Amino acid sequence: MNSEDGSTKKNRDKKREPCISPMPHEIPSAVIQVDRTGVIIGWNQHAEQLFGWPESSVSGKLLIEIILPLRQRKNNTDFWVHLQKNASTTHSSRPLEYRLTRKDGNEFEAGLSITKIKGSEGDVMNVSISDISPSKYTEEDRILSEVICQSAPEAIIVTNAHQKILFINPAFSRITGYSAKDALGKTPRILQSGRHDSTFYQTMWQHLNKYDTWQGEIWNKRKNGEIFPEWLSIQRVNDHTGEARYFIGFFSDITKRKKIEDKISFQAKHDPLTGLVNRSVIRERLEQALKQENRSHKSTAVLFVDLDKFKAVNDTLGHLFGDLLLKETAKRLLQCVRKTDTVSRSGGDEFLILLTNVSEKKEAAHVAEKILKRLAQPFHLEDQTVFVSGSCGIAVSPDDGESVVTLFKHADLAMYQAKATGRNCFHFFTKKMNRSARSDPVLESELKKVLSDQELVIHYQPAIHLRTHQILSLEPFVRWRHPRHGPLLPEKFFPLAEKSGLISQIDRWVIHTACEQIQRWRTRQQLQCMLSVNISNRQFNDPSFPAFIADTIERFDCPKDLISIEIQENVLTNPNNIALKQLLDLKKKGVKIAIDDFGTGSASLNTLSKYPIDILKIDTSLINKIHLDTRKQLLVQAIIDIGHRFNIKIIAEGINKKAELECLKNLGCDWGQGFYFNKPAPAEAFEATLKLYT
Ligand code: C2E
Ligand code: MG
Ligand code: MG
């Protein structure tokens, strides 16, 4: 009905025809009665409610003008024909679906049933209308769900309560490689990768059964055997009794995301240049190792390796070669340790190495030796051949520290000592190093004037025969008579003196002054004993040092075999042998060699056979309370036995108590030194003591 024809208009204008059948107001749906021309002749209350028009406003009007949306009215002929065609004479005509409009313009999906009723004036039609929008949406939802499932990029899998797969979507097949034919009827176990243990699945099911949901990362296996990571959410759907009916899983392949995450996490934990782990990782691993140590009774060693002359390579060949050198260094370091150990670059040319499950210190020494050997080999960097070496400091738990911070600090200090000793060597941390390292700028500047201001003074202590009390040697110890702080022990200012290099001058001053003093005592008091001087490791880098000793001895006319020099054990572990050469030079001049603080460092008894050692001084820590400690007794006994075999004199240091003395005598120790006999004293005070012995 595109336009109103004449008959329609006439009908409309005509007086309203009487209702042939009463309007069914009592029926719970909207019923509109129209005559054969489509004019409304009846409109029940439900119609009023549904359309918003009162009967008075619509009666006599064309149905299509009231209920059809404006845009459809041009096709109204079709509508009308359609209605008539579907009108049945019974009450059960098939509903037609139309989109209708209300008074307020809102549209809704309507179901229309048309019943034709015969009347005296001709047929009328009862159009019964109901709003079917809700059921319409349900249907649409179903279609939508279907579309979503099919086109979702996420895999969807539905199982029954017994985990039989009932449904998978195309994304499932795309990700796993399993078609519906492969998967339906099976269980999700077809996807298991074997990467998770039974506890993982147990925990997952417990959570799922408790909270009806679980989500997490899981490794699964595709049909082709490839293992991949997925992000999986599982939903448990229950029936009305609360029993599981379905399990619905949604997952996506997160291989790409994992790769990015792995890359980010790698970057956060690794040094971009060498690929080694960074300081924060080694810190974590050390923490972990220290925790486990208590259970395993093994130690953990921290090696601090610093390249010697790296700056020179950077400055002369450029940073590109510097980088190549660092990369190659990293490779070499990795080759020197076990897989379970950790090598990290902590910055610049500094590397930290963690050795776990260490039973003995010498294992760490062995690794350090290996590292130094590898680093000393030429580096072929593109067209350049570069020679460098490394210096290594070692701290071993629990003796050198039980915390990350202390072990790092002590390895660092030991490395610094290795540098001071002449590089290309390793040093174990010793307690003496710890007297270090707090920087004190005021003290440092005051120290510079210590020699010119004559603020140094020497205290002497004898080493004596434990039975006869004959003096074997006198040992000079330097003190700083500080104008404000009073007398300072070496531990207070040696680290600063070592740092500034002033230690060499101090050593020379002590040797010079002590030689002068002992010569005076020799002539005045007929003293016949050695002068046993401490020298810092630095002297082993100074080629003029042996000559200095020779000159001093000559100058004061000291018998050469009455001078002994005390060196640290660590000097013996320096593989570059400068120390050995210098020792031999000094030996040739008649000077005796003593190893100080023996038993605390890394020198093995075997090293003694390689060096021309005359005297071994057993460290205070082994003597302290030796009478109460059988382990110490066994160790000291072994040192004494070896000493006797090699014709080395053994001196026990730091004898404080009579009980210690008696114990040492029983072990066959001949010589000793300590507060029990004499405290170190300045020359004038010491003269009185000397009289007792001479
Ligand atoms: P050291 O050569 O092992 O000297 C022994 C240290 O123990 C000395 O401390 C001495 O005073 C102290 N001592 C001696 N008997 C006992 C004892 O019975 N009980 C205890 N608790 N201590 C005792 P000092 O003078 O503080 O020297 C410490 C270290 O500093 C020396 O260890 C030596 O390595 C170094 N040192 C001292 N003077 C000089 C020096 O003139 N030149 C160099 N290069 N180093 C020196
Ligand atoms: Mg000494
Ligand atoms: Mg000592």
XYZ file of C-alpha atoms and ligand atoms in Angstrom:
742
model
C 0.000 0.000 0.000
C 2.131 2.741 -1.280
C -0.556 5.372 -1.307
C -4.059 5.525 0.003
C -6.560 4.353 -2.611
C -10.061 5.790 -2.722
C -11.773 2.817 -1.133
C -9.539 2.850 1.860
C -10.134 6.506 2.457
C -13.867 5.984 2.076
C -13.771 3.174 4.562
C -11.888 5.244 7.000
C -14.242 8.101 6.806
C -17.148 5.721 7.196
C -18.716 5.305 10.592
C -16.896 2.703 12.518
C -18.230 -0.759 11.879
C -19.548 -2.623 14.873
C -17.311 -5.198 16.350
C -18.266 -8.561 15.050
C -16.472 -10.341 17.745
C -15.998 -8.823 21.135
C -12.548 -7.393 21.754
C -10.624 -9.875 23.901
C -9.524 -7.487 26.690
C -9.059 -10.380 29.011
C -6.443 -12.083 26.831
C -2.926 -11.207 28.096
C -1.718 -10.088 24.695
C -2.430 -7.067 22.572
C -5.256 -7.658 20.109
C -6.188 -5.218 17.394
C -9.254 -5.717 15.275
C -9.175 -4.384 11.729
C -11.708 -4.421 8.964
C -11.010 -5.754 5.541
C -9.558 -2.423 4.463
C -7.065 -2.341 7.337
C -8.858 0.241 9.479
C -8.635 -0.266 13.205
C -11.957 -1.126 14.687
C -10.897 -2.610 17.971
C -7.857 -2.070 20.336
C -7.703 -3.851 23.659
C -6.018 -2.667 26.863
C -2.891 -4.751 26.215
C -2.593 -3.049 22.852
C -2.815 0.277 24.696
C -0.031 -0.859 27.025
C 2.110 -2.282 24.276
C 1.878 0.639 21.858
C 1.186 3.492 24.241
C -1.854 4.685 22.240
C -5.291 4.816 23.855
C -8.034 3.175 21.794
C -9.696 6.529 21.165
C -6.635 7.840 19.319
C -6.286 4.912 16.988
C -9.709 3.738 16.198
C -10.727 4.475 12.646
C -7.095 4.884 11.579
C -5.185 2.613 9.280
C -3.330 -0.091 11.232
C -0.164 0.349 9.240
C -0.016 4.068 10.084
C -0.088 3.282 13.787
C 2.128 0.257 14.219
C 4.609 0.278 11.330
C 7.812 2.317 11.667
C 7.820 5.275 9.265
C 10.478 3.882 6.960
C 8.427 0.738 6.331
C 5.226 2.464 5.544
C 6.090 2.881 1.910
C 5.946 -0.919 1.633
C 2.682 -1.034 3.484
C 0.906 -2.827 0.623
C 3.270 -5.747 1.077
C 2.599 -5.686 4.789
C -1.117 -5.702 4.353
C -1.053 -8.447 1.717
C 1.237 -10.452 3.953
C -1.130 -10.112 6.884
C -4.104 -11.200 4.884
C -2.284 -14.100 3.342
C -1.320 -15.384 6.722
C -4.633 -14.827 8.332
C -6.133 -18.102 9.396
C -9.656 -18.908 10.252
C -8.602 -20.803 13.313
C -6.878 -19.253 16.323
C -3.522 -20.769 15.644
C -2.112 -18.929 12.710
C 1.640 -19.027 12.333
C 3.127 -15.870 13.889
C 4.716 -13.399 11.579
C 7.715 -11.433 12.761
C 7.774 -7.702 12.224
C 9.546 -4.763 13.623
C 6.854 -2.407 14.986
C 6.894 0.981 16.605
C 5.360 2.395 19.760
C 3.864 5.829 20.295
C 7.212 7.068 21.694
C 8.989 5.954 18.521
C 10.795 3.013 20.145
C 10.810 -0.087 18.029
C 10.500 -3.681 19.077
C 10.433 -7.146 17.600
C 6.854 -8.356 17.449
C 5.185 -11.650 16.745
C 1.852 -11.258 14.906
C -0.907 -13.877 14.668
C -3.855 -13.014 12.477
C -7.238 -14.606 12.713
C -9.903 -13.985 10.135
C -13.418 -13.750 11.474
C -16.480 -13.860 9.280
C -19.078 -11.206 9.901
C -22.301 -9.945 8.418
C -20.579 -6.832 7.197
C -17.710 -8.816 5.815
C -14.565 -10.353 7.267
C -12.607 -8.694 10.008
C -9.210 -9.666 11.336
C -7.976 -9.977 14.885
C -4.283 -9.209 14.942
C -2.758 -10.454 18.094
C 0.640 -8.932 18.815
C 3.312 -9.809 21.357
C 6.735 -8.354 22.095
C 9.236 -11.084 21.258
C 12.360 -8.996 21.726
C 13.662 -11.014 24.712
C 13.443 -14.378 22.974
C 14.758 -12.772 19.828
C 17.853 -11.599 21.735
C 18.402 -15.055 23.175
C 18.537 -16.452 19.732
C 20.836 -13.681 18.619
C 23.048 -14.364 21.591
C 23.291 -17.962 20.566
C 24.331 -16.996 17.065
C 26.765 -14.447 18.416
C 28.302 -16.974 20.810
C 28.737 -19.313 17.918
C 30.439 -16.608 15.866
C 32.658 -15.604 18.775
C 33.716 -19.167 19.495
C 34.522 -19.797 15.878
C 36.421 -16.620 15.267
C 38.020 -16.119 18.710
C 41.796 -15.888 18.587
C 41.864 -17.663 21.951
C 41.550 -21.430 22.092
C 38.391 -22.711 23.753
C 37.982 -26.220 25.045
C 34.986 -27.625 26.885
C 35.015 -30.923 28.742
C 32.425 -32.736 30.755
C 32.869 -33.455 34.452
C 34.987 -36.501 33.563
C 37.277 -34.378 31.425
C 36.055 -35.815 28.157
C 36.501 -33.143 25.502
C 33.078 -32.079 24.173
C 33.992 -29.003 22.196
C 36.998 -27.227 20.763
C 37.065 -24.120 18.588
C 39.203 -23.496 15.482
C 41.756 -21.512 17.498
C 42.326 -24.633 19.604
C 43.157 -26.587 16.457
C 45.305 -23.781 15.113
C 47.351 -23.551 18.331
C 47.642 -27.233 19.235
C 47.461 -28.854 15.831
C 44.658 -31.166 17.053
C 41.533 -31.169 14.862
C 38.078 -31.753 16.341
C 38.338 -35.343 15.118
C 41.605 -35.786 17.025
C 40.456 -34.152 20.216
C 36.776 -34.798 20.790
C 36.188 -37.664 23.183
C 39.785 -37.527 24.474
C 40.945 -35.741 27.637
C 43.100 -32.607 27.818
C 45.951 -34.887 28.861
C 46.775 -35.177 25.145
C 48.328 -31.738 25.609
C 50.518 -32.542 28.614
C 54.134 -31.528 28.105
C 55.676 -33.414 30.986
C 57.186 -30.168 32.252
C 54.960 -30.004 35.310
C 55.038 -32.528 38.097
C 51.957 -34.073 39.648
C 51.974 -31.497 42.453
C 51.391 -28.752 39.897
C 48.230 -30.423 38.587
C 47.055 -31.344 42.074
C 47.334 -27.738 43.188
C 45.519 -26.580 40.068
C 42.616 -28.972 40.607
C 42.367 -28.156 44.281
C 42.072 -24.465 43.430
C 39.614 -25.126 40.635
C 37.377 -27.260 42.803
C 37.483 -24.778 45.629
C 37.015 -21.518 43.704
C 35.494 -22.809 40.419
C 38.250 -21.058 38.533
C 41.975 -21.288 37.918
C 44.363 -19.391 35.768
C 48.053 -19.466 35.178
C 50.924 -20.187 32.905
C 51.330 -23.745 31.731
C 53.587 -25.591 29.307
C 51.689 -27.783 26.863
C 52.608 -29.895 23.860
C 51.335 -29.471 20.320
C 50.418 -32.444 18.162
C 53.793 -32.146 16.435
C 55.556 -32.551 19.772
C 56.587 -28.924 20.157
C 56.315 -27.636 23.699
C 54.900 -24.159 24.099
C 53.820 -21.854 26.919
C 50.184 -20.859 27.218
C 48.149 -18.648 29.480
C 45.214 -20.777 30.588
C 41.998 -19.913 32.411
C 39.695 -22.713 33.436
C 36.143 -22.224 34.552
C 34.179 -24.921 36.349
C 30.488 -24.860 35.462
C 28.245 -26.544 38.010
C 24.776 -28.018 37.726
C 21.942 -26.998 40.061
C 23.167 -29.467 42.721
C 26.610 -27.884 42.749
C 28.283 -30.809 40.988
C 30.723 -30.048 38.168
C 29.049 -30.282 34.807
C 31.539 -28.706 32.435
C 35.050 -27.374 32.513
C 35.718 -24.620 30.039
C 39.284 -23.729 29.246
C 40.441 -20.608 27.418
C 44.049 -20.351 26.444
C 46.390 -18.435 24.240
C 49.830 -19.266 22.978
C 52.203 -16.908 24.788
C 55.409 -18.012 23.093
C 55.977 -14.554 21.643
C 55.164 -12.769 24.873
C 57.431 -15.148 26.788
C 60.241 -14.460 24.388
C 59.857 -10.720 24.937
C 59.583 -11.209 28.691
C 62.618 -13.472 28.653
C 64.505 -10.869 26.688
C 63.552 -8.124 29.125
C 64.415 -10.271 32.104
C 67.705 -11.280 30.454
C 68.543 -7.634 29.906
C 67.749 -6.830 33.515
C 70.049 -9.567 34.753
C 72.898 -9.510 32.272
C 75.684 -7.306 31.147
C 74.830 -6.370 27.559
C 78.442 -6.393 26.418
C 79.657 -9.764 27.656
C 76.358 -11.547 28.257
C 77.549 -12.430 31.762
C 75.149 -12.027 34.654
C 75.375 -8.730 36.461
C 76.161 -7.842 40.041
C 72.585 -8.146 41.272
C 72.366 -11.764 40.094
C 75.643 -12.803 41.661
C 74.531 -11.081 44.848
C 71.339 -13.169 44.862
C 73.226 -16.366 44.121
C 75.730 -15.678 46.861
C 72.901 -15.073 49.302
C 71.373 -18.382 48.275
C 74.680 -20.212 48.533
C 75.329 -18.824 52.005
C 71.934 -20.066 53.157
C 72.594 -23.567 51.838
C 76.081 -23.572 53.275
C 74.841 -24.119 56.807
C 73.305 -27.382 55.693
C 76.068 -28.614 53.390
C 79.029 -27.569 55.590
C 80.758 -26.415 52.428
C 82.174 -22.961 51.750
C 81.580 -20.383 49.084
C 84.442 -18.472 47.526
C 84.189 -15.019 45.975
C 86.903 -14.165 43.473
C 87.307 -10.538 42.476
C 89.212 -10.349 39.193
C 90.427 -7.076 37.760
C 92.295 -6.798 34.473
C 95.714 -5.225 34.689
C 96.474 -2.504 32.165
C 92.977 -2.500 30.716
C 92.974 1.266 30.649
C 96.078 1.221 28.474
C 94.291 -0.962 25.904
C 91.305 1.370 25.911
C 93.484 4.457 25.598
C 95.815 3.199 22.904
C 93.613 0.945 20.766
C 90.249 2.560 21.444
C 87.050 1.455 23.110
C 86.144 -0.986 20.374
C 89.170 -3.077 21.226
C 88.496 -2.517 24.910
C 85.061 -4.052 24.386
C 86.476 -6.981 22.423
C 88.971 -7.594 25.192
C 86.225 -7.649 27.824
C 84.139 -10.074 25.750
C 87.076 -12.413 25.294
C 87.928 -12.123 28.991
C 84.378 -13.164 29.852
C 84.739 -16.255 27.637
C 88.025 -17.224 29.201
C 86.697 -16.802 32.722
C 83.747 -19.043 31.930
C 86.129 -21.696 30.661
C 87.951 -21.709 34.000
C 84.976 -22.516 36.233
C 82.377 -25.250 36.623
C 78.857 -24.907 35.237
C 77.508 -24.482 38.738
C 79.783 -21.507 39.417
C 78.871 -17.964 38.467
C 80.901 -15.440 36.521
C 79.652 -11.873 36.447
C 80.881 -8.550 35.223
C 80.345 -5.990 37.895
C 81.447 -3.029 35.818
C 84.466 -1.776 33.868
C 87.162 -4.414 33.827
C 86.030 -5.963 37.094
C 84.632 -9.472 37.279
C 83.159 -11.285 40.251
C 83.197 -15.066 40.375
C 81.303 -17.274 42.749
C 82.540 -20.774 43.494
C 80.071 -22.860 45.442
C 80.520 -26.093 47.416
C 84.136 -25.359 48.138
C 85.711 -27.845 50.566
C 89.128 -26.278 50.881
C 90.627 -22.876 50.228
C 93.123 -24.388 47.862
C 90.279 -25.185 45.424
C 89.734 -21.440 45.083
C 93.484 -20.915 44.737
C 93.542 -23.497 41.974
C 90.777 -21.709 40.048
C 92.514 -18.355 40.561
C 95.769 -19.804 39.185
C 93.925 -21.171 36.178
C 92.282 -17.792 35.555
C 95.522 -15.859 35.800
C 97.221 -18.277 33.410
C 94.405 -17.918 30.863
C 94.372 -14.142 31.127
C 98.127 -13.944 30.687
C 97.856 -15.659 27.304
C 97.837 -13.243 24.350
C 94.461 -11.905 23.226
C 94.038 -11.856 19.452
C 91.560 -9.075 18.806
C 90.942 -8.658 15.085
C 94.324 -7.690 13.689
C 95.827 -6.815 17.081
C 97.485 -8.987 19.667
C 97.098 -7.672 23.174
C 98.853 -8.782 26.353
C 97.177 -8.174 29.666
C 97.023 -9.972 32.979
C 94.654 -10.119 35.906
C 94.787 -9.511 39.628
C 92.542 -11.599 41.802
C 91.347 -11.272 45.375
C 89.680 -14.196 47.137
C 87.385 -14.271 50.143
C 86.039 -17.587 51.390
C 83.068 -18.025 53.697
C 82.651 -18.377 56.594
C 86.209 -17.439 57.711
C 86.389 -14.268 55.601
C 82.768 -13.260 56.085
C 79.309 -14.688 56.397
C 77.399 -12.039 54.499
C 77.284 -10.930 50.879
C 78.506 -7.448 51.701
C 81.475 -8.626 53.773
C 82.578 -11.256 51.288
C 82.426 -8.807 48.384
C 84.298 -6.208 50.413
C 86.964 -8.653 51.498
C 87.473 -10.082 48.011
C 87.828 -6.496 46.818
C 90.421 -5.738 49.499
C 92.346 -8.884 48.643
C 92.288 -7.914 44.963
C 93.651 -4.517 45.892
C 96.478 -6.292 47.729
C 97.157 -8.424 44.663
C 97.492 -5.223 42.636
C 99.784 -3.741 45.248
C 101.910 -6.886 45.200
C 102.651 -6.421 41.547
C 99.581 -7.613 39.649
C 99.177 -10.884 37.778
C 98.714 -12.660 41.092
C 96.007 -13.617 43.505
C 95.645 -12.919 47.197
C 93.450 -14.419 49.824
C 91.820 -11.990 52.178
C 93.579 -11.790 55.528
C 92.396 -10.067 58.661
C 95.274 -7.619 58.362
C 93.749 -6.244 55.197
C 90.656 -5.387 57.078
C 92.433 -2.877 59.189
C 91.932 -0.960 56.030
C 89.949 0.713 54.050
C 87.913 3.453 55.609
C 89.184 6.503 53.840
C 90.114 9.384 56.091
C 91.167 12.393 54.032
C 92.484 14.338 57.053
C 94.638 11.472 58.279
C 95.757 10.866 54.710
C 97.067 14.392 54.300
C 98.674 14.339 57.757
C 100.372 11.062 56.878
C 102.220 12.737 54.020
C 104.239 14.729 56.586
C 104.801 11.845 58.961
C 108.414 11.316 57.926
C 109.437 14.949 57.634
C 107.776 15.747 60.967
C 109.525 12.779 62.590
C 106.329 11.388 64.024
C 107.198 7.716 63.494
C 108.667 5.659 66.266
C 109.749 2.033 66.500
C 108.795 -0.467 69.185
C 110.833 -3.664 69.523
C 109.821 -7.145 70.528
C 112.147 -10.151 70.782
C 111.614 -13.697 69.569
C 113.157 -15.986 72.136
C 114.039 -19.609 72.721
C 111.143 -21.052 74.709
C 113.386 -22.985 77.098
C 116.677 -21.063 77.258
C 115.202 -17.576 76.671
C 118.048 -16.827 74.297
C 117.060 -14.046 71.875
C 116.781 -15.164 68.271
C 115.685 -11.855 66.771
C 114.252 -8.449 67.405
C 111.281 -7.303 65.422
C 110.687 -3.591 64.896
C 107.055 -2.418 64.777
C 106.323 1.068 63.621
C 103.937 3.438 65.473
C 102.765 6.888 64.528
C 102.953 9.367 67.371
C 100.008 11.331 66.160
C 99.836 14.848 67.603
C 96.108 14.576 68.315
C 95.262 10.858 68.397
C 98.321 9.689 70.343
C 100.203 6.543 69.251
C 98.585 4.842 66.270
C 99.162 1.173 65.436
C 100.013 0.175 61.860
C 96.463 -1.022 61.275
C 95.258 2.566 61.565
C 97.489 4.099 58.932
C 98.991 1.318 56.802
C 96.027 1.075 54.438
C 96.366 4.782 53.708
C 100.128 4.453 53.401
C 99.693 1.533 51.017
C 97.158 3.445 48.977
C 99.411 6.476 48.605
C 102.557 4.404 48.092
C 104.139 5.992 51.177
C 104.490 2.516 52.676
C 107.733 1.976 50.740
C 109.310 5.023 52.345
C 108.013 4.006 55.768
C 109.486 0.520 55.352
C 112.815 1.995 54.310
C 112.777 4.385 57.243
C 112.020 1.521 59.678
C 114.760 -0.688 58.226
C 117.230 2.173 58.245
C 116.417 3.238 61.821
C 116.250 -0.308 63.176
C 119.588 -1.236 61.585
C 121.144 1.834 63.124
C 119.622 0.953 66.513
C 120.580 -2.713 66.493
C 124.121 -1.865 65.524
C 124.260 0.460 68.519
C 123.054 -2.369 70.791
C 125.469 -4.773 69.172
C 128.427 -2.588 69.998
C 127.212 -1.266 73.361
C 125.502 -4.361 74.732
C 127.168 -7.099 72.729
C 123.794 -8.139 71.430
C 124.038 -11.117 69.078
C 120.658 -11.522 67.462
C 118.911 -10.990 64.177
C 116.889 -8.002 63.154
C 113.652 -9.292 61.685
C 111.952 -6.576 59.618
C 108.449 -6.594 58.219
C 108.180 -5.450 54.662
C 105.093 -4.693 52.678
C 104.229 -6.662 49.559
C 104.872 -3.614 47.470
C 108.613 -4.062 47.835
C 108.380 -7.065 45.551
C 107.634 -4.729 42.692
C 110.502 -2.483 43.405
C 113.664 -3.708 41.678
C 115.786 -1.315 43.758
C 114.698 -2.829 47.068
C 117.344 -5.584 47.350
C 120.019 -2.966 46.635
C 118.553 -0.721 49.331
C 118.817 -3.546 51.885
C 122.380 -4.280 50.842
C 123.340 -0.586 51.096
C 121.768 -0.215 54.519
C 123.471 -3.294 55.866
C 126.778 -2.067 54.560
C 126.257 1.419 55.817
C 125.725 0.232 59.392
C 128.172 -2.584 59.062
C 125.616 -5.186 60.114
C 126.480 -8.845 59.608
C 124.356 -9.752 56.608
C 123.134 -13.051 58.032
C 121.693 -11.162 60.990
C 118.987 -9.532 58.925
C 115.799 -11.384 58.206
C 112.894 -10.021 56.269
C 109.330 -11.031 57.097
C 107.039 -11.452 54.153
C 103.390 -12.445 53.846
C 102.434 -15.914 52.693
C 100.608 -14.368 49.763
C 103.845 -13.318 48.168
C 104.592 -16.973 47.547
C 101.394 -17.449 45.579
C 102.313 -14.745 43.116
C 102.888 -16.708 39.941
C 104.892 -14.040 38.175
C 107.929 -14.891 40.243
C 109.285 -11.362 40.581
C 109.089 -11.975 44.307
C 111.062 -15.173 44.051
C 113.773 -13.550 41.962
C 114.076 -10.714 44.438
C 114.114 -13.117 47.362
C 116.957 -15.008 45.740
C 118.808 -11.728 45.190
C 118.417 -10.923 48.856
C 119.395 -14.447 49.875
C 122.585 -14.088 47.862
C 123.375 -11.086 49.978
C 123.064 -13.268 53.077
C 119.646 -11.983 54.162
C 117.301 -14.515 55.781
C 113.706 -14.964 54.695
C 110.851 -15.375 57.175
C 107.213 -16.111 56.358
C 105.002 -14.064 58.658
C 101.536 -15.099 59.845
C 101.902 -18.595 58.429
C 98.712 -20.640 58.418
C 96.264 -17.893 57.501
C 96.864 -17.533 53.801
C 96.959 -19.837 50.844
C 100.527 -21.127 50.820
C 100.625 -24.884 51.160
C 103.382 -26.673 52.971
C 104.513 -27.829 49.547
C 105.320 -24.252 48.492
C 107.897 -24.155 51.245
C 110.101 -26.564 49.330
C 110.108 -24.216 46.340
C 111.344 -21.148 48.191
C 114.467 -20.442 50.187
C 112.684 -20.005 53.498
C 114.655 -19.799 56.761
C 111.984 -18.988 59.297
C 108.262 -19.657 59.635
C 106.252 -17.556 62.039
C 103.049 -19.347 63.002
C 100.171 -16.896 63.076
C 98.715 -15.685 66.372
C 95.298 -17.102 65.476
C 96.716 -20.653 65.599
C 98.533 -20.015 68.877
C 95.664 -18.329 70.671
C 94.197 -20.886 73.150
C 96.103 -23.693 71.426
C 96.093 -25.659 74.692
C 92.295 -25.980 74.397
C 92.116 -26.873 70.716
C 93.377 -30.216 69.430
C 92.858 -29.214 65.786
C 95.214 -26.293 66.226
C 97.660 -28.553 68.027
C 97.685 -31.007 65.107
C 98.212 -28.231 62.589
C 101.014 -26.595 64.557
C 102.594 -29.995 65.145
C 102.585 -30.608 61.374
C 104.168 -27.207 60.682
C 106.858 -27.844 63.292
C 107.644 -31.292 61.820
C 107.922 -29.987 58.270
C 110.008 -27.030 59.510
C 112.450 -29.341 61.180
C 112.737 -31.497 58.066
C 113.462 -28.478 55.871
C 115.739 -26.930 58.443
C 113.372 -24.009 58.891
C 113.165 -22.300 62.250
C 109.619 -22.148 63.603
C 108.524 -19.187 65.722
C 105.155 -19.193 67.453
C 103.715 -15.665 67.389
C 101.458 -14.056 69.950
C 102.118 -16.253 72.985
C 99.952 -14.662 75.651
C 99.560 -17.284 78.326
C 101.671 -19.762 80.212
C 99.316 -22.569 79.125
C 99.938 -21.706 75.483
C 103.667 -21.687 76.096
C 103.617 -25.092 77.813
C 101.519 -26.602 75.074
C 103.937 -25.281 72.412
C 106.903 -26.637 74.278
C 105.242 -30.054 74.357
C 104.686 -29.867 70.610
C 108.423 -29.343 70.136
C 108.279 -25.671 69.261
C 111.607 -23.996 69.987
C 111.009 -20.311 69.427
C 108.294 -17.889 70.373
C 107.295 -14.275 70.659
C 104.494 -12.572 72.480
C 103.130 -10.436 75.269
C 103.738 -13.315 77.705
C 107.438 -12.499 77.411
C 107.529 -8.891 76.276
C 105.221 -6.303 74.888
C 106.747 -4.315 72.026
C 108.479 -1.308 73.554
C 110.363 1.764 72.304
C 114.158 1.499 72.101
C 114.880 3.260 75.404
C 112.420 1.151 77.380
C 113.488 -1.968 75.568
C 117.110 -1.527 76.628
C 116.242 -2.521 80.181
C 114.554 -5.688 78.909
C 117.567 -6.476 76.767
C 119.790 -6.495 79.831
C 117.726 -9.404 81.200
C 118.518 -11.498 78.156
C 122.152 -10.620 77.489
P 103.286 -8.998 62.631
O 104.571 -8.772 61.926
O 102.709 -10.340 62.600
O 103.474 -8.497 64.092
C 102.869 -9.036 65.206
C 101.842 -8.119 65.720
O 101.288 -8.695 66.869
C 102.356 -6.784 66.180
O 101.304 -5.872 66.071
C 102.642 -7.018 67.658
O 102.622 -5.821 68.404
C 101.505 -7.897 67.999
N 101.837 -8.818 69.094
C 103.025 -9.283 69.534
N 102.861 -10.139 70.571
C 101.545 -10.258 70.774
C 100.726 -10.997 71.692
O 101.208 -11.745 72.542
N 99.390 -10.827 71.596
C 98.847 -10.015 70.672
N 97.534 -9.890 70.631
N 99.544 -9.297 69.772
C 100.910 -9.429 69.836
P 101.478 -4.480 65.383
O 102.681 -3.772 65.832
O 100.175 -3.763 65.509
O 101.688 -4.842 63.880
C 100.738 -5.445 63.120
C 101.279 -5.819 61.813
O 101.640 -4.675 61.059
C 102.527 -6.662 61.874
O 102.186 -8.001 62.063
C 103.175 -6.380 60.559
O 102.611 -7.193 59.546
C 102.760 -4.966 60.305
N 103.850 -4.065 60.695
C 104.172 -3.579 61.920
N 105.228 -2.748 61.805
C 105.610 -2.740 60.515
C 106.648 -2.061 59.758
O 107.494 -1.313 60.288
N 106.692 -2.284 58.414
C 105.809 -3.138 57.802
N 105.907 -3.318 56.493
N 104.828 -3.773 58.478
C 104.735 -3.581 59.816
Mg 106.125 -9.690 61.589
Mg 102.773 -12.047 62.392
